[in-house]
Amino acid sequence: MDAQGRGRADDIDPADQWVLNPSTGEYELRLTPSAPQSAVPGPRRATPANAGAGRGRSAAPEREQERETHGVPGTPGQVPPPRRRRGVPEEPLPGRRRSRAPEKKKSKAKKVLLWTGGTMAFVMVAATTAGYFYLKHLEGNVQTTDIGTAGKSGFSKDEAFNILIIGTDKRTGAGNEAYGDAGSVGHADTTILLHVSKDRTNATALSIPRDLIVDVPDCPTILPDGSEKIVRGTQDVRFNTSLGQDDRDPGCTMRTVKAVTGISPDHFMMADFNAVKTLTTAVGGVEVCVAKAVNDKESKLKLPAGKSTVEGEQALAFVRTRHSFGNQGDLDRIKVQQQFLSSLMRKMSSSDTLTNPAKLLKLAEAATKALTVDTGLGKVSTLKDVALELKKVPTKNITFLTVPVVDNPAEQVRATVVVGPTGPEVFNAIANDVSFTAVKQQKAKEAAAVAARLKGTKSEASEVRVRILNGGAVGGSAQAVLNYLQNDEGVTKSENAGNAPAELAKTTLEYAPDQADQARRLAAIMGLSGSAMKPGESVKNSQGLPTMTLTLGKDFKEAGVSLTAPAKAPSVDGQSTADKVKCAS
């Protein structure tokens, strides 16, 4: 390689330039001098590459002639020796003996280097192969459920995402026979909608009470044989019946969440009793705190007052117990579960776990065996991406809260609840990626810059020219908006342009710089926020005139309903963050 780089290769393979030095018994690199370096034409030096090749001569006469012609440098008629290559010992002058000790030392070092490099390369290849098969092994642990169109087909690192975490009361796994309802088909016993913001500065974990009264919609369910069954919806039923009842799958729970909150879960992760036991054991236990000593005969939870570390059966008893905290209802149990999950998050993200290979392997095994996910998350590489994105969120900005509820007015005895008056505000904040914790200064500056798009002069409604596309809203929405704009708001230069090329999560208004006045007027009419306004280039309408483009996204509700995102999230009773340690009482 070096010879070629210096213009001395002369079609000689570099490997052939290593020759045996009879004086030392070692192989050395001998370079053939190039033409410009030879002051006087001289005999060609023999190398393994040219010895005896093509001229009918043996290598011996050439080596003999070389010994005769090489003399002291500068002697007339003598060819100087080849320039010494960096790292190769200098040839001794005539009459001087070569010192062999340093050469031996370097030779040993060279051999050690070669052996070490070869061994490391082998280890890397072996590790890569083993890693590949281990990932496949982990992938085999994960169970998947095809939920059809209820969720997304993949995972994007560049978008906000919503994952529905479902804990069932199904008695699966060894040692769980005594837990849960004896005949349960696996209802949604514990449900958390986890929203992770687009910029990964914050996340919100919204607990949905199992006794919340909801309308479960019709649910297309894919059966084990691949056929599809429509499970008919039911009205005024407990939320937990959205799973398991009448063969409803997790996709039905996702559809129910969307119907209640307006937020579309992208994926789901479902776990049973074993998940709590195996995950807590894998990380070496989770620290919990109780305000007073607990001795619950039903859940078999026994803890002293203050902090304790629980794992396995004790951890499961902690999240299941209801009779030891608050008013012994499900809402108080949810608070305890949120405190437990906060502690588990802190333990999983701690340096003690992340720098311990043994714990990481145990955690990977436990997590993959404990989870059932949709096919969009079925690959271990995708689950790893989700975990890495979630890891970017500081624990101080992970907010736990519960759907605001009030007692069900249709029941005289307190047993079920309904969404309270502040519920829609909470749902709207989450849907619009608004943090329930302090927003970073940089994010505040960006929000101010976006809001500035709404400031300035506005055109008259009759001057606004816009084409309307349906990009994920309910069918017929584009026509409904067209009717609203023309008949109620005087935007007569508008037209229905059909469906957008792709679905959008959010409604957008694209406009050229010279259409900013029109864009501000239309934003005011539609109730659009500055983030919905997308400066760009105008397009031509059906008459060939420049026009703006309004694309209705999945967040569109109906014509006349504002789409402006809230400036800040509402305060919710009982909300907490994952970095705080609280004692259950």
Coordinates of C-alpha atoms in Angstrom, one line a residue:
M1 CA 0.0 0.0 0.0
D2 CA 2.8 2.5 1.0
A3 CA 4.8 1.6 -2.1
Q4 CA 1.9 2.2 -4.4
G5 CA 1.2 5.5 -2.6
R6 CA 4.8 6.6 -3.3
G7 CA 4.9 5.7 -6.9
R8 CA 7.1 2.7 -6.5
A9 CA 4.7 -0.2 -7.0
D10 CA 5.8 -1.0 -10.6
D11 CA 3.0 -3.6 -10.8
I12 CA 4.5 -5.4 -7.8
D13 CA 2.2 -6.8 -5.2
P14 CA 3.2 -5.3 -1.8
A15 CA 2.9 -8.7 -0.2
D16 CA 5.8 -9.9 -2.5
Q17 CA 8.2 -7.2 -1.2
W18 CA 8.7 -9.0 2.1
V19 CA 11.9 -11.0 1.8
L20 CA 13.8 -13.2 4.2
N21 CA 16.9 -11.6 5.7
P22 CA 19.4 -14.5 6.1
S23 CA 21.3 -12.5 8.7
T24 CA 18.4 -12.2 11.1
G25 CA 16.1 -15.0 10.1
E26 CA 13.3 -12.4 9.9
Y27 CA 11.2 -11.1 7.0
E28 CA 11.8 -7.5 6.1
L29 CA 10.2 -5.1 3.6
R30 CA 12.5 -4.4 0.6
L31 CA 11.3 -1.6 -1.8
T32 CA 12.6 -1.4 -5.4
P33 CA 14.0 2.0 -6.1
S34 CA 12.0 3.9 -8.8
A35 CA 13.6 5.4 -11.9
P36 CA 13.8 9.0 -10.7
Q37 CA 15.6 7.9 -7.5
S38 CA 18.5 6.1 -9.4
A39 CA 21.3 8.5 -10.3
V40 CA 23.0 6.0 -12.6
P41 CA 21.3 3.1 -14.4
G42 CA 22.2 0.0 -12.5
P43 CA 21.2 -3.6 -12.3
R44 CA 17.7 -4.4 -11.1
R45 CA 17.5 -5.6 -7.6
A46 CA 16.0 -9.1 -7.1
T47 CA 12.7 -9.4 -5.3
P48 CA 10.3 -12.3 -5.0
A49 CA 8.2 -10.5 -7.6
N50 CA 10.8 -10.3 -10.4
A51 CA 13.3 -13.0 -9.5
G52 CA 14.1 -15.0 -12.7
A53 CA 10.9 -13.7 -14.4
G54 CA 10.9 -13.3 -18.1
R55 CA 14.6 -13.0 -18.8
G56 CA 15.9 -16.6 -18.3
R57 CA 18.1 -15.5 -15.5
S58 CA 18.2 -16.8 -11.9
A59 CA 17.9 -14.5 -8.9
A60 CA 21.3 -15.5 -7.5
P61 CA 23.5 -13.6 -10.1
E62 CA 21.4 -10.4 -9.6
R63 CA 21.8 -10.6 -5.8
E64 CA 25.6 -11.2 -6.3
Q65 CA 25.8 -8.2 -8.6
E66 CA 23.9 -6.1 -6.2
R67 CA 26.4 -6.9 -3.4
E68 CA 29.2 -5.9 -5.7
T69 CA 27.7 -2.6 -6.9
H70 CA 26.4 -1.3 -3.6
G71 CA 29.2 0.5 -1.9
V72 CA 29.6 3.6 0.2
P73 CA 27.1 6.2 -0.8
G74 CA 28.6 8.8 -3.1
T75 CA 31.2 6.4 -4.7
P76 CA 31.3 7.1 -8.5
G77 CA 29.5 4.5 -10.5
Q78 CA 27.8 3.0 -7.5
V79 CA 24.1 2.8 -7.1
P80 CA 22.9 4.2 -3.8
P81 CA 21.0 1.8 -1.6
P82 CA 17.2 2.1 -1.6
R83 CA 15.8 4.9 0.5
R84 CA 14.9 3.5 3.9
R85 CA 11.2 3.2 4.6
R86 CA 9.9 4.7 7.8
G87 CA 9.7 2.1 10.5
V88 CA 12.2 -0.2 8.7
P89 CA 15.7 -0.5 10.3
E90 CA 18.6 1.2 8.4
E91 CA 21.0 -1.1 6.5
P92 CA 24.4 -1.2 8.2
L93 CA 27.4 0.2 6.5
P94 CA 30.1 -2.2 5.3
G95 CA 32.2 -3.5 8.1
R96 CA 29.6 -2.8 10.7
R97 CA 27.7 -5.5 12.5
R98 CA 23.9 -5.2 12.8
S99 CA 22.5 -5.0 16.3
R100 CA 19.9 -7.7 16.6
A101 CA 18.4 -7.1 20.0
P102 CA 16.1 -4.1 19.0
E103 CA 15.0 -6.0 15.9
K104 CA 14.0 -9.0 17.9
K105 CA 12.0 -6.8 20.3
K106 CA 10.2 -5.0 17.4
S107 CA 9.5 -8.3 15.8
K108 CA 7.8 -9.7 18.9
A109 CA 5.8 -6.5 19.2
K110 CA 4.7 -6.9 15.6
K111 CA 3.7 -10.5 16.2
V112 CA 1.8 -9.5 19.3
L113 CA 0.0 -6.8 17.4
L114 CA -0.9 -9.1 14.6
W115 CA -2.2 -11.8 16.9
T116 CA -4.1 -9.2 19.0
G117 CA -5.7 -7.6 15.9
G118 CA -6.7 -11.0 14.5
T119 CA -8.1 -12.1 17.8
M120 CA -10.1 -8.8 18.2
A121 CA -11.4 -9.1 14.7
F122 CA -12.6 -12.7 15.4
V123 CA -14.2 -11.6 18.6
M124 CA -16.0 -8.8 16.9
V125 CA -17.3 -11.1 14.2
A126 CA -18.4 -13.6 16.8
A127 CA -20.0 -11.0 18.9
T128 CA -21.9 -9.5 15.9
T129 CA -23.1 -13.0 15.0
A130 CA -24.1 -13.8 18.5
G131 CA -25.8 -10.4 18.9
Y132 CA -27.8 -11.0 15.7
F133 CA -29.0 -14.4 17.0
Y134 CA -29.7 -12.9 20.5
L135 CA -31.9 -10.2 19.0
K136 CA -33.8 -12.9 17.1
H137 CA -34.1 -14.8 20.3
L138 CA -35.6 -11.7 22.0
E139 CA -37.9 -11.1 19.0
G140 CA -39.2 -14.6 19.5
N141 CA -40.1 -13.7 23.1
V142 CA -42.5 -11.0 22.0
Q143 CA -46.1 -11.8 21.3
T144 CA -47.9 -9.8 18.7
T145 CA -51.6 -9.1 17.9
D146 CA -52.8 -7.9 14.6
I147 CA -55.2 -5.0 15.3
G148 CA -55.7 -4.0 11.7
T149 CA -56.2 -0.3 11.1
A150 CA -56.5 0.6 14.8
G151 CA -52.9 1.7 15.1
K152 CA -49.9 2.6 12.9
S153 CA -47.9 0.2 10.9
G154 CA -44.5 1.5 12.0
F155 CA -42.7 3.9 14.4
S156 CA -41.3 7.3 13.6
K157 CA -38.5 8.9 15.6
D158 CA -39.4 12.4 14.3
E159 CA -43.0 12.6 15.6
A160 CA -44.9 12.7 18.8
F161 CA -46.3 9.3 19.6
N162 CA -49.0 7.8 21.8
I163 CA -48.7 4.3 23.3
L164 CA -51.6 2.7 25.1
I165 CA -50.2 0.6 28.0
I166 CA -52.7 -2.0 29.2
G167 CA -52.5 -4.2 32.3
T168 CA -55.0 -7.1 32.2
D169 CA -56.5 -9.1 35.1
K170 CA -56.1 -12.3 33.2
R171 CA -54.6 -15.1 35.4
T172 CA -51.9 -16.3 33.1
G173 CA -48.5 -17.5 34.2
A174 CA -47.3 -19.8 36.9
G175 CA -48.3 -18.7 40.4
N176 CA -51.1 -16.3 39.3
E177 CA -54.0 -18.6 39.8
A178 CA -55.1 -16.9 43.0
Y179 CA -55.1 -13.4 41.5
G180 CA -57.8 -11.5 39.7
D181 CA -61.3 -12.6 38.8
A182 CA -61.6 -16.4 38.6
G183 CA -63.4 -16.3 35.2
S184 CA -61.9 -13.1 33.7
V185 CA -61.2 -13.2 30.0
G186 CA -58.6 -10.4 30.5
H187 CA -60.2 -7.0 30.9
A188 CA -58.4 -3.7 30.8
D189 CA -57.7 -3.6 34.5
T190 CA -55.0 -0.8 34.4
T191 CA -54.8 1.5 31.3
I192 CA -52.4 4.3 30.7
L193 CA -52.2 6.5 27.6
L194 CA -48.5 7.5 27.3
H195 CA -48.0 10.6 25.1
V196 CA -44.3 11.5 24.3
S197 CA -43.8 15.0 22.8
K198 CA -42.4 15.6 19.4
D199 CA -39.3 17.4 20.8
R200 CA -38.8 14.7 23.5
T201 CA -38.7 17.4 26.3
N202 CA -41.8 16.0 28.0
A203 CA -44.2 13.1 28.3
T204 CA -47.7 12.6 29.9
A205 CA -49.0 9.4 31.3
L206 CA -52.8 9.6 31.5
S207 CA -54.4 6.9 33.6
I208 CA -57.9 5.9 32.5
P209 CA -60.1 4.4 35.4
R210 CA -61.4 1.0 34.7
D211 CA -64.8 2.0 36.1
L212 CA -65.2 5.0 33.8
I213 CA -68.5 4.8 32.0
V214 CA -68.0 5.0 28.2
D215 CA -69.5 4.0 24.9
V216 CA -67.5 1.2 23.3
P217 CA -67.7 1.6 19.5
D218 CA -68.0 -1.2 16.9
C219 CA -64.7 -3.0 16.7
P220 CA -63.3 -4.9 13.7
T221 CA -61.4 -7.8 15.3
I222 CA -59.1 -10.1 13.4
L223 CA -59.6 -13.7 14.6
P224 CA -56.8 -16.3 14.9
D225 CA -57.7 -17.9 11.5
G226 CA -57.3 -14.5 9.8
S227 CA -60.9 -13.7 9.3
E228 CA -62.4 -10.5 10.6
K229 CA -65.3 -10.2 13.0
I230 CA -67.2 -7.0 13.9
V231 CA -67.8 -6.8 17.6
R232 CA -70.9 -4.6 18.1
G233 CA -70.5 -1.6 20.3
T234 CA -72.2 -1.1 23.7
Q235 CA -73.3 2.1 25.4
D236 CA -72.9 3.2 29.0
V237 CA -70.6 0.4 30.1
R238 CA -67.4 0.2 32.1
F239 CA -64.2 1.1 30.3
N240 CA -62.5 -2.2 31.2
T241 CA -65.0 -4.1 29.1
S242 CA -63.4 -2.6 26.0
L243 CA -60.9 -5.6 26.2
G244 CA -61.7 -9.3 26.4
Q245 CA -65.5 -8.9 26.5
D246 CA -67.1 -10.6 23.4
D247 CA -63.6 -11.3 22.0
R248 CA -62.6 -7.6 21.9
D249 CA -58.9 -7.2 21.3
P250 CA -56.5 -4.3 22.3
G251 CA -57.4 -2.6 19.1
C252 CA -60.9 -2.1 20.5
T253 CA -59.5 -0.6 23.6
M254 CA -57.5 1.8 21.4
R255 CA -60.7 2.8 19.5
T256 CA -62.5 3.3 22.8
V257 CA -59.8 5.7 24.0
K258 CA -60.0 7.7 20.8
A259 CA -63.8 7.9 21.2
V260 CA -63.5 9.1 24.8
T261 CA -60.5 11.5 24.5
G262 CA -60.2 12.3 20.8
I263 CA -56.6 11.1 21.0
S264 CA -55.5 8.3 18.6
P265 CA -53.2 5.8 20.2
D266 CA -50.5 4.7 17.7
H267 CA -49.5 1.4 19.3
F268 CA -50.3 -0.7 22.4
M269 CA -48.3 -2.7 24.9
M270 CA -50.2 -5.2 27.0
A271 CA -48.9 -7.0 30.1
D272 CA -50.3 -9.4 32.7
F273 CA -49.4 -10.0 36.3
N274 CA -46.1 -11.7 35.4
A275 CA -44.8 -8.4 33.9
V276 CA -44.7 -6.7 37.3
K277 CA -43.0 -9.6 39.0
T278 CA -40.4 -10.3 36.3
L279 CA -39.5 -6.6 35.5
T280 CA -39.0 -5.7 39.2
T281 CA -36.8 -8.7 39.7
A282 CA -34.8 -8.0 36.6
V283 CA -33.8 -4.5 37.9
G284 CA -33.1 -5.8 41.4
G285 CA -36.2 -4.4 43.1
V286 CA -38.1 -1.1 43.1
E287 CA -38.2 1.4 46.0
V288 CA -41.6 2.3 47.3
C289 CA -42.8 4.3 50.2
V290 CA -45.9 4.0 52.5
A291 CA -47.0 6.5 55.1
K292 CA -47.9 3.9 57.6
A293 CA -47.3 0.1 58.0
V294 CA -49.4 -2.1 55.7
N295 CA -50.6 -5.6 56.4
D296 CA -53.2 -6.4 53.7
K297 CA -54.6 -9.9 54.0
E298 CA -56.2 -9.9 50.6
S299 CA -53.3 -8.8 48.5
K300 CA -50.8 -10.2 51.0
L301 CA -48.9 -6.9 51.0
K302 CA -46.8 -6.5 54.2
L303 CA -44.6 -3.4 54.5
P304 CA -43.2 -1.3 57.3
A305 CA -43.8 2.5 57.3
G306 CA -41.4 4.4 55.2
K307 CA -39.3 3.2 52.3
S308 CA -38.9 -0.4 51.2
T309 CA -37.6 -2.3 48.1
V310 CA -40.1 -4.7 46.6
E311 CA -39.8 -7.2 43.7
G312 CA -41.6 -10.2 42.5
E313 CA -44.7 -11.2 44.4
Q314 CA -44.4 -8.2 46.8
A315 CA -44.3 -5.7 43.9
L316 CA -47.4 -7.3 42.4
A317 CA -49.2 -7.1 45.7
F318 CA -48.2 -3.4 46.0
V319 CA -49.8 -2.4 42.7
R320 CA -52.9 -4.6 43.2
T321 CA -53.9 -3.6 46.8
R322 CA -56.8 -1.3 47.2
H323 CA -57.8 -1.8 50.9
S324 CA -54.7 -0.2 52.4
F325 CA -54.8 3.3 50.8
G326 CA -57.2 6.2 50.6
N327 CA -60.9 5.2 50.4
Q328 CA -60.1 1.7 49.2
G329 CA -61.3 2.6 45.7
D330 CA -59.8 2.3 42.2
L331 CA -58.9 5.9 42.0
D332 CA -56.6 5.7 45.0
R333 CA -55.1 2.5 43.7
I334 CA -54.3 4.4 40.4
K335 CA -52.3 6.9 42.4
V336 CA -50.3 4.1 44.0
Q337 CA -49.7 2.5 40.6
Q338 CA -48.4 5.9 39.3
Q339 CA -46.0 6.2 42.2
F340 CA -44.8 2.7 41.5
L341 CA -44.3 3.3 37.8
S342 CA -42.4 6.5 38.6
S343 CA -40.0 4.5 40.8
L344 CA -39.6 1.8 38.2
M345 CA -38.8 4.4 35.5
R346 CA -36.1 6.0 37.8
K347 CA -34.6 2.5 38.5
M348 CA -34.6 1.5 34.8
S349 CA -32.9 4.8 33.7
S350 CA -30.4 4.8 36.6
S351 CA -26.7 4.3 35.9
D352 CA -26.8 1.3 38.2
T353 CA -29.0 -0.4 35.6
L354 CA -27.7 1.1 32.3
T355 CA -24.1 0.3 33.1
N356 CA -24.7 -3.2 34.3
P357 CA -24.7 -5.7 31.4
A358 CA -26.2 -8.5 33.5
K359 CA -29.1 -6.4 34.6
L360 CA -29.7 -5.1 31.0
L361 CA -29.8 -8.7 29.7
K362 CA -32.2 -9.7 32.4
L363 CA -34.3 -6.7 31.7
A364 CA -34.4 -7.4 28.0
E365 CA -35.5 -11.0 28.6
A366 CA -38.1 -10.0 31.1
A367 CA -39.5 -7.1 29.1
T368 CA -39.8 -9.1 25.8
K369 CA -41.4 -12.1 27.6
A370 CA -43.9 -9.9 29.5
L371 CA -45.2 -7.9 26.6
T372 CA -47.8 -8.4 23.9
V373 CA -47.7 -5.6 21.3
D374 CA -49.2 -4.7 18.0
T375 CA -47.5 -5.9 14.8
G376 CA -46.1 -2.3 14.3
L377 CA -43.9 -2.8 17.4
G378 CA -43.3 -6.5 16.8
K379 CA -39.5 -6.1 16.1
V380 CA -37.0 -5.8 18.9
S381 CA -35.2 -3.1 17.0
T382 CA -38.4 -1.1 17.0
L383 CA -39.0 -1.6 20.7
K384 CA -35.4 -0.5 21.2
D385 CA -36.1 2.7 19.2
V386 CA -39.1 3.4 21.4
A387 CA -37.1 2.9 24.6
L388 CA -34.3 5.2 23.3
E389 CA -36.8 7.9 22.4
L390 CA -38.5 7.7 25.8
K391 CA -35.1 7.8 27.5
K392 CA -34.5 11.3 26.1
V393 CA -37.3 12.7 28.2
P394 CA -36.1 13.9 31.7
T395 CA -38.0 12.2 34.5
K396 CA -38.9 15.6 35.9
N397 CA -40.9 16.3 32.8
I398 CA -42.8 13.0 32.8
T399 CA -46.2 13.8 34.2
F400 CA -48.6 11.3 35.7
L401 CA -52.3 12.2 36.0
T402 CA -55.7 10.6 35.9
V403 CA -58.7 11.5 33.7
P404 CA -60.7 14.1 35.6
V405 CA -63.9 12.4 36.7
V406 CA -67.0 12.9 38.8
D407 CA -69.3 10.4 40.3
N408 CA -71.8 8.8 37.8
P409 CA -75.0 10.8 38.4
A410 CA -77.0 7.8 37.1
E411 CA -76.0 5.7 40.1
Q412 CA -77.1 6.3 43.7
V413 CA -74.4 4.1 45.1
R414 CA -70.9 5.3 44.2
A415 CA -69.4 2.6 42.0
T416 CA -68.7 4.2 38.6
V417 CA -67.5 7.6 37.3
V418 CA -67.9 9.8 34.2
V419 CA -65.5 12.3 32.6
G420 CA -65.6 15.6 34.5
P421 CA -65.9 19.2 33.2
T422 CA -62.1 19.7 32.9
G423 CA -61.6 16.4 31.0
P424 CA -61.8 18.0 27.5
E425 CA -59.2 20.6 28.4
V426 CA -56.8 17.8 29.5
F427 CA -57.4 15.8 26.3
N428 CA -57.0 18.9 24.1
A429 CA -53.6 19.7 25.7
I430 CA -52.3 16.2 25.1
A431 CA -53.6 16.1 21.6
N432 CA -51.8 19.4 20.8
D433 CA -48.5 18.3 22.4
V434 CA -48.7 20.8 25.3
S435 CA -46.6 19.9 28.3
F436 CA -48.0 19.6 31.8
T437 CA -44.5 20.6 33.2
A438 CA -42.4 23.7 32.7
V439 CA -41.5 24.4 29.1
K440 CA -37.9 25.0 28.2
Q441 CA -36.9 28.6 27.4
Q442 CA -35.9 27.6 23.8
K443 CA -39.3 26.0 23.3
A444 CA -41.0 29.1 24.6
K445 CA -39.1 31.2 22.1
E446 CA -40.0 28.9 19.2
A447 CA -43.7 29.1 20.3
A448 CA -43.5 32.9 20.3
A449 CA -42.1 32.9 16.8
V450 CA -44.8 30.7 15.6
A451 CA -47.5 32.8 17.3
A452 CA -46.1 35.9 15.5
R453 CA -47.5 34.5 12.2
L454 CA -50.9 35.5 13.4
K455 CA -50.0 39.1 13.9
G456 CA -50.4 41.6 11.1
T457 CA -53.0 42.9 8.7
K458 CA -55.8 40.7 7.5
S459 CA -57.4 40.6 4.1
E460 CA -61.2 40.9 3.6
A461 CA -62.9 37.5 3.6
S462 CA -64.0 38.1 0.0
E463 CA -60.3 38.4 -1.1
V464 CA -59.2 35.0 0.4
R465 CA -58.6 32.4 -2.2
V466 CA -58.2 28.8 -0.9
R467 CA -58.5 25.2 -2.0
I468 CA -59.6 22.6 0.6
L469 CA -58.3 19.1 0.9
N470 CA -59.3 16.3 3.2
G471 CA -56.2 14.9 4.8
G472 CA -57.6 12.5 7.5
A473 CA -60.8 14.2 8.7
V474 CA -64.1 12.4 8.6
G475 CA -65.5 11.9 5.1
G476 CA -67.3 14.9 3.7
S477 CA -65.4 17.4 5.9
A478 CA -63.9 19.3 3.0
Q479 CA -67.4 19.9 1.5
A480 CA -68.7 20.9 4.9
V481 CA -65.9 23.5 5.4
L482 CA -66.5 24.8 1.9
N483 CA -70.2 25.4 2.6
Y484 CA -69.3 27.0 5.9
L485 CA -66.7 29.4 4.4
Q486 CA -68.9 30.4 1.5
N487 CA -72.3 30.7 3.2
D488 CA -71.4 31.8 6.7
E489 CA -68.0 33.6 6.4
G490 CA -68.1 35.1 2.9
V491 CA -65.0 33.3 1.6
T492 CA -66.5 32.9 -1.9
K493 CA -63.2 32.2 -3.7
S494 CA -62.9 28.7 -2.2
E495 CA -63.2 25.3 -3.7
N496 CA -63.2 21.6 -2.7
A497 CA -60.1 19.9 -4.1
G498 CA -60.9 16.4 -2.8
N499 CA -58.5 14.2 -0.8
A500 CA -54.9 15.0 0.1
P501 CA -52.1 12.8 -1.1
A502 CA -51.4 11.7 2.5
E503 CA -53.1 11.9 5.9
L504 CA -52.0 14.5 8.4
A505 CA -52.3 14.5 12.1
K506 CA -52.8 18.2 12.3
T507 CA -54.7 20.6 10.0
T508 CA -52.4 22.9 8.0
L509 CA -52.7 26.1 5.9
E510 CA -49.9 26.5 3.3
Y511 CA -49.4 29.9 1.7
A512 CA -46.9 32.0 -0.2
P513 CA -45.3 35.1 1.4
D514 CA -47.5 37.5 -0.6
Q515 CA -50.6 35.6 0.7
A516 CA -49.8 36.2 4.4
D517 CA -52.7 38.7 4.8
Q518 CA -55.2 36.1 3.4
A519 CA -53.7 33.4 5.6
R520 CA -54.2 35.4 8.8
R521 CA -57.8 36.1 7.9
L522 CA -58.5 32.4 7.2
A523 CA -56.7 31.4 10.4
A524 CA -58.9 33.7 12.3
I525 CA -62.0 32.3 10.7
M526 CA -61.0 28.6 11.2
G527 CA -59.5 29.1 14.6
L528 CA -56.1 27.9 13.5
S529 CA -52.9 28.4 15.6
G530 CA -49.7 29.8 14.3
S531 CA -48.2 26.3 14.2
A532 CA -50.9 25.3 11.6
M533 CA -49.7 28.0 9.3
K534 CA -47.0 26.8 6.9
P535 CA -45.2 29.4 4.8
G536 CA -44.2 28.1 1.4
E537 CA -45.3 28.4 -2.2
S538 CA -48.8 29.0 -3.6
V539 CA -50.4 26.6 -6.1
K540 CA -52.9 27.1 -8.8
N541 CA -56.6 26.5 -8.4
S542 CA -59.0 25.2 -11.0
Q543 CA -59.1 28.6 -12.7
G544 CA -55.3 28.7 -12.9
L545 CA -55.1 31.4 -10.2
P546 CA -52.6 31.4 -7.2
T547 CA -54.3 30.0 -4.1
M548 CA -53.6 28.8 -0.6
T549 CA -54.1 25.2 0.5
L550 CA -56.1 24.2 3.6
T551 CA -55.6 20.5 4.5
L552 CA -57.9 19.1 7.1
G553 CA -56.1 16.7 9.4
K554 CA -57.2 14.1 11.9
D555 CA -57.6 16.8 14.5
F556 CA -60.4 18.5 12.6
K557 CA -63.7 18.2 14.4
E558 CA -66.3 20.2 12.5
A559 CA -66.7 23.4 10.6
G560 CA -66.9 26.4 13.0
V561 CA -65.0 24.6 15.9
S562 CA -61.7 26.3 16.7
L563 CA -58.5 24.3 16.2
T564 CA -56.3 26.6 18.2
A565 CA -54.1 24.7 20.6
P566 CA -54.1 25.8 24.3
A567 CA -51.2 28.0 25.4
K568 CA -50.7 25.9 28.5
A569 CA -52.0 22.7 30.0
P570 CA -54.6 22.9 32.8
S571 CA -53.7 21.9 36.3
V572 CA -55.1 18.5 37.4
D573 CA -55.7 17.4 40.9
G574 CA -53.2 14.7 42.0
Q575 CA -50.8 15.1 39.1
S576 CA -47.2 14.2 39.8
T577 CA -43.9 13.8 38.0
A578 CA -41.6 10.8 37.7
D579 CA -38.7 12.4 39.6
K580 CA -40.7 12.9 42.8
V581 CA -40.7 10.3 45.6
K582 CA -44.2 10.1 47.3
C583 CA -45.4 7.9 50.1
A584 CA -48.7 6.1 49.5
S585 CA -51.2 7.0 52.2

